[in-house]
Amino acid sequence: MEWLMSTRFLSDEQLERLRSFPDIGREELIKYFTLTSREHAFLDAPGRGPEARLGLAVQLCTLPWLGYIPDDLQEIPQAALVRLAGQMAVFPGMLEQYARATKKRPQTRSDHLKLVMKYLTWKNPSPGSIQWKELEQFLLDRAMEHDTPSLLFQQAAEHLISAQVVRPGVVTLMELVTAARSAAGALTTQRVEHLADAADASGSGPAAGA
């Protein structure tokens, strides 16, 4: 229980917000939910029905926007859904059909995520991978500058988007932030002790005994 309390610095409301779709502004709507001709070609693969195309499109546009894809695609802001559906000439309600179909067959959703990641050249980090180690180092470097966990979390999320790496789960990222803060604290203590030892050594030299 103490370990859980030490890693959890976000409220239930914040956790839920970080797992879901946020509201979207006009600038983000245009930037992330405007399909290019190349993206249309990717989505319009032979044999792919309208519901699959729309579900895939939501994931394709959401990943660069948020750095992760919420579990419930139907929570996407209505403006974004309508904009995508209009460009694809499909009924927005097709997303509900996609959600029902992938609930029955979760593998389809996983396969589509892999397709999106490959198309966008994004990576999915795993413990021990290059992306994971880079994230740990990034957090340690930032934690040496400040000790605000919520800011470290935000900086990590922004770093992952810029590096085109899928954000780990919220709880996992909180654990990484806590580990970085702990490592930074230990490193700082080590440096301070080293300086103190050096000062003591210089103070105990011949001049001190004169």
XYZ file of C-alpha atoms in Angstrom:
210
model
C 0.000 0.000 0.000
C 2.823 2.437 0.820
C 4.415 1.683 -2.554
C 1.149 2.391 -4.353
C 0.707 5.669 -2.507
C 4.260 6.712 -3.356
C 3.753 6.223 -7.096
C 0.268 7.647 -7.404
C 0.341 11.418 -7.719
C -2.687 11.837 -10.006
C -6.313 11.778 -8.875
C -8.899 9.326 -10.226
C -10.368 12.156 -12.286
C -6.973 13.000 -13.782
C -6.286 9.334 -14.546
C -9.582 8.966 -16.357
C -8.977 12.150 -18.321
C -5.548 10.911 -19.403
C -7.070 7.676 -20.702
C -9.883 9.326 -22.651
C -10.458 11.740 -25.500
C -10.131 15.407 -24.514
C -12.077 18.215 -26.130
C -10.665 19.392 -29.411
C -10.169 22.894 -30.768
C -10.493 24.044 -34.352
C -6.731 24.182 -34.931
C -6.214 20.614 -33.694
C -9.256 19.457 -35.643
C -7.811 20.733 -38.905
C -4.244 19.640 -38.135
C -4.946 16.063 -37.071
C -8.234 15.162 -38.730
C -7.595 16.219 -42.307
C -6.822 13.194 -44.445
C -4.213 13.339 -47.197
C -4.518 11.458 -50.485
C -1.878 9.022 -49.227
C -3.890 8.380 -46.071
C -7.028 7.828 -48.140
C -5.143 5.205 -50.142
C -4.025 3.519 -46.918
C -7.567 3.430 -45.530
C -9.237 2.330 -48.755
C -7.502 -1.036 -48.981
C -9.439 -3.639 -50.999
C -11.882 -5.688 -48.959
C -12.114 -3.188 -46.089
C -15.690 -2.213 -45.237
C -16.863 1.300 -44.266
C -16.935 0.536 -40.536
C -13.372 -0.823 -40.604
C -12.163 2.140 -42.643
C -13.684 4.635 -40.221
C -12.397 2.818 -37.137
C -8.944 2.669 -38.653
C -9.113 6.359 -39.581
C -9.986 7.361 -36.017
C -6.897 5.542 -34.751
C -4.735 6.925 -37.565
C -5.617 10.515 -36.648
C -5.757 10.074 -32.875
C -2.281 8.621 -32.319
C -0.315 11.683 -33.558
C -2.762 13.944 -31.703
C -2.705 12.315 -28.255
C 0.235 9.924 -28.368
C -2.086 7.088 -27.362
C -5.446 5.695 -28.466
C -8.285 5.585 -25.895
C -10.019 2.262 -25.396
C -13.453 3.611 -26.315
C -13.205 5.079 -29.800
C -16.829 6.186 -29.635
C -15.819 8.875 -27.128
C -14.045 10.763 -29.925
C -15.222 14.403 -30.120
C -18.225 14.578 -32.420
C -16.633 17.288 -34.540
C -13.660 15.041 -35.269
C -15.858 12.059 -36.103
C -18.097 14.059 -38.426
C -15.097 15.617 -40.152
C -13.489 12.220 -40.773
C -16.706 10.560 -41.903
C -17.411 13.405 -44.309
C -14.012 13.110 -45.954
C -14.461 9.363 -46.293
C -18.074 9.544 -47.455
C -19.232 7.134 -44.759
C -21.973 7.397 -42.129
C -20.588 8.427 -38.689
C -22.645 5.622 -37.134
C -20.259 3.150 -38.742
C -17.939 3.761 -35.790
C -20.465 2.165 -33.471
C -20.576 -0.890 -35.714
C -16.784 -1.005 -35.656
C -16.789 -0.847 -31.847
C -19.265 -3.723 -31.620
C -17.322 -5.825 -34.120
C -13.964 -5.303 -32.405
C -15.491 -6.008 -29.013
C -16.427 -9.444 -30.306
C -13.038 -9.834 -31.987
C -10.406 -7.773 -30.121
C -7.666 -9.095 -32.415
C -9.028 -6.883 -35.198
C -8.436 -3.780 -33.087
C -4.894 -4.951 -32.253
C -4.168 -5.675 -35.908
C -5.425 -2.240 -36.913
C -3.257 -0.545 -34.283
C -0.229 -2.359 -35.687
C -1.134 -1.226 -39.192
C -1.472 2.385 -38.019
C 1.842 2.285 -36.143
C 3.634 0.802 -39.140
C 2.140 3.385 -41.484
C 3.039 6.280 -39.164
C 6.418 4.698 -38.236
C 5.610 4.907 -34.522
C 7.146 2.536 -31.972
C 5.526 0.736 -29.056
C 7.979 0.768 -26.133
C 8.588 -2.291 -23.987
C 10.826 -2.650 -20.906
C 14.438 -2.915 -21.997
C 13.853 -1.524 -25.488
C 15.790 1.454 -26.830
C 12.679 3.631 -26.597
C 12.119 2.575 -22.990
C 15.703 3.350 -21.970
C 15.553 6.711 -23.725
C 12.371 7.537 -21.816
C 13.991 6.578 -18.514
C 17.009 8.767 -19.288
C 14.783 11.657 -20.364
C 12.836 11.462 -17.101
C 16.012 11.275 -15.032
C 17.429 14.344 -16.769
C 14.226 16.299 -16.177
C 13.965 15.071 -12.582
C 17.425 16.491 -11.922
C 16.009 19.888 -12.909
C 12.802 19.801 -10.855
C 10.785 17.441 -8.663
C 7.200 18.104 -9.735
C 5.694 14.709 -10.665
C 2.749 16.020 -12.666
C 5.079 18.207 -14.756
C 7.438 15.269 -15.295
C 4.479 13.210 -16.521
C 3.451 15.958 -18.940
C 6.995 16.412 -20.225
C 7.328 12.659 -20.763
C 4.065 12.556 -22.723
C 5.214 15.430 -24.951
C 8.624 13.813 -25.427
C 7.024 10.544 -26.523
C 4.866 12.277 -29.120
C 7.863 14.110 -30.559
C 9.801 10.832 -30.641
C 6.822 9.041 -32.227
C 6.588 6.523 -29.415
C 3.244 5.321 -28.062
C 2.662 6.485 -24.504
C 2.696 3.615 -21.980
C -0.311 3.153 -19.723
C -0.947 5.949 -17.250
C -0.038 3.856 -14.204
C 3.135 2.590 -15.884
C 4.228 6.107 -16.749
C 3.532 7.234 -13.180
C 5.800 4.436 -11.949
C 8.544 5.564 -14.337
C 8.200 9.144 -13.100
C 8.458 7.992 -9.483
C 11.522 5.872 -10.266
C 13.173 8.842 -11.994
C 12.487 11.110 -9.019
C 13.955 8.526 -6.675
C 17.044 8.078 -8.844
C 17.486 11.834 -9.155
C 17.226 12.226 -5.377
C 19.829 9.532 -4.795
C 22.156 11.042 -7.402
C 21.792 14.505 -5.900
C 22.529 13.168 -2.419
C 25.600 11.376 -3.752
C 26.895 14.560 -5.367
C 26.261 16.637 -2.241
C 28.034 14.087 -0.067
C 30.980 14.079 -2.470
C 31.246 17.861 -2.272
C 30.967 17.748 1.519
C 33.708 15.130 1.722
C 35.915 17.252 -0.550
C 35.315 20.299 1.627
C 36.129 18.346 4.789
C 39.308 17.042 3.197
C 40.458 20.509 2.213
C 39.664 21.831 5.680
C 41.741 19.166 7.395
C 44.941 19.911 5.433
C 48.157 21.513 6.728
C 46.635 25.003 6.762
C 43.897 23.864 9.101
C 46.421 22.471 11.568
C 48.722 25.524 11.486
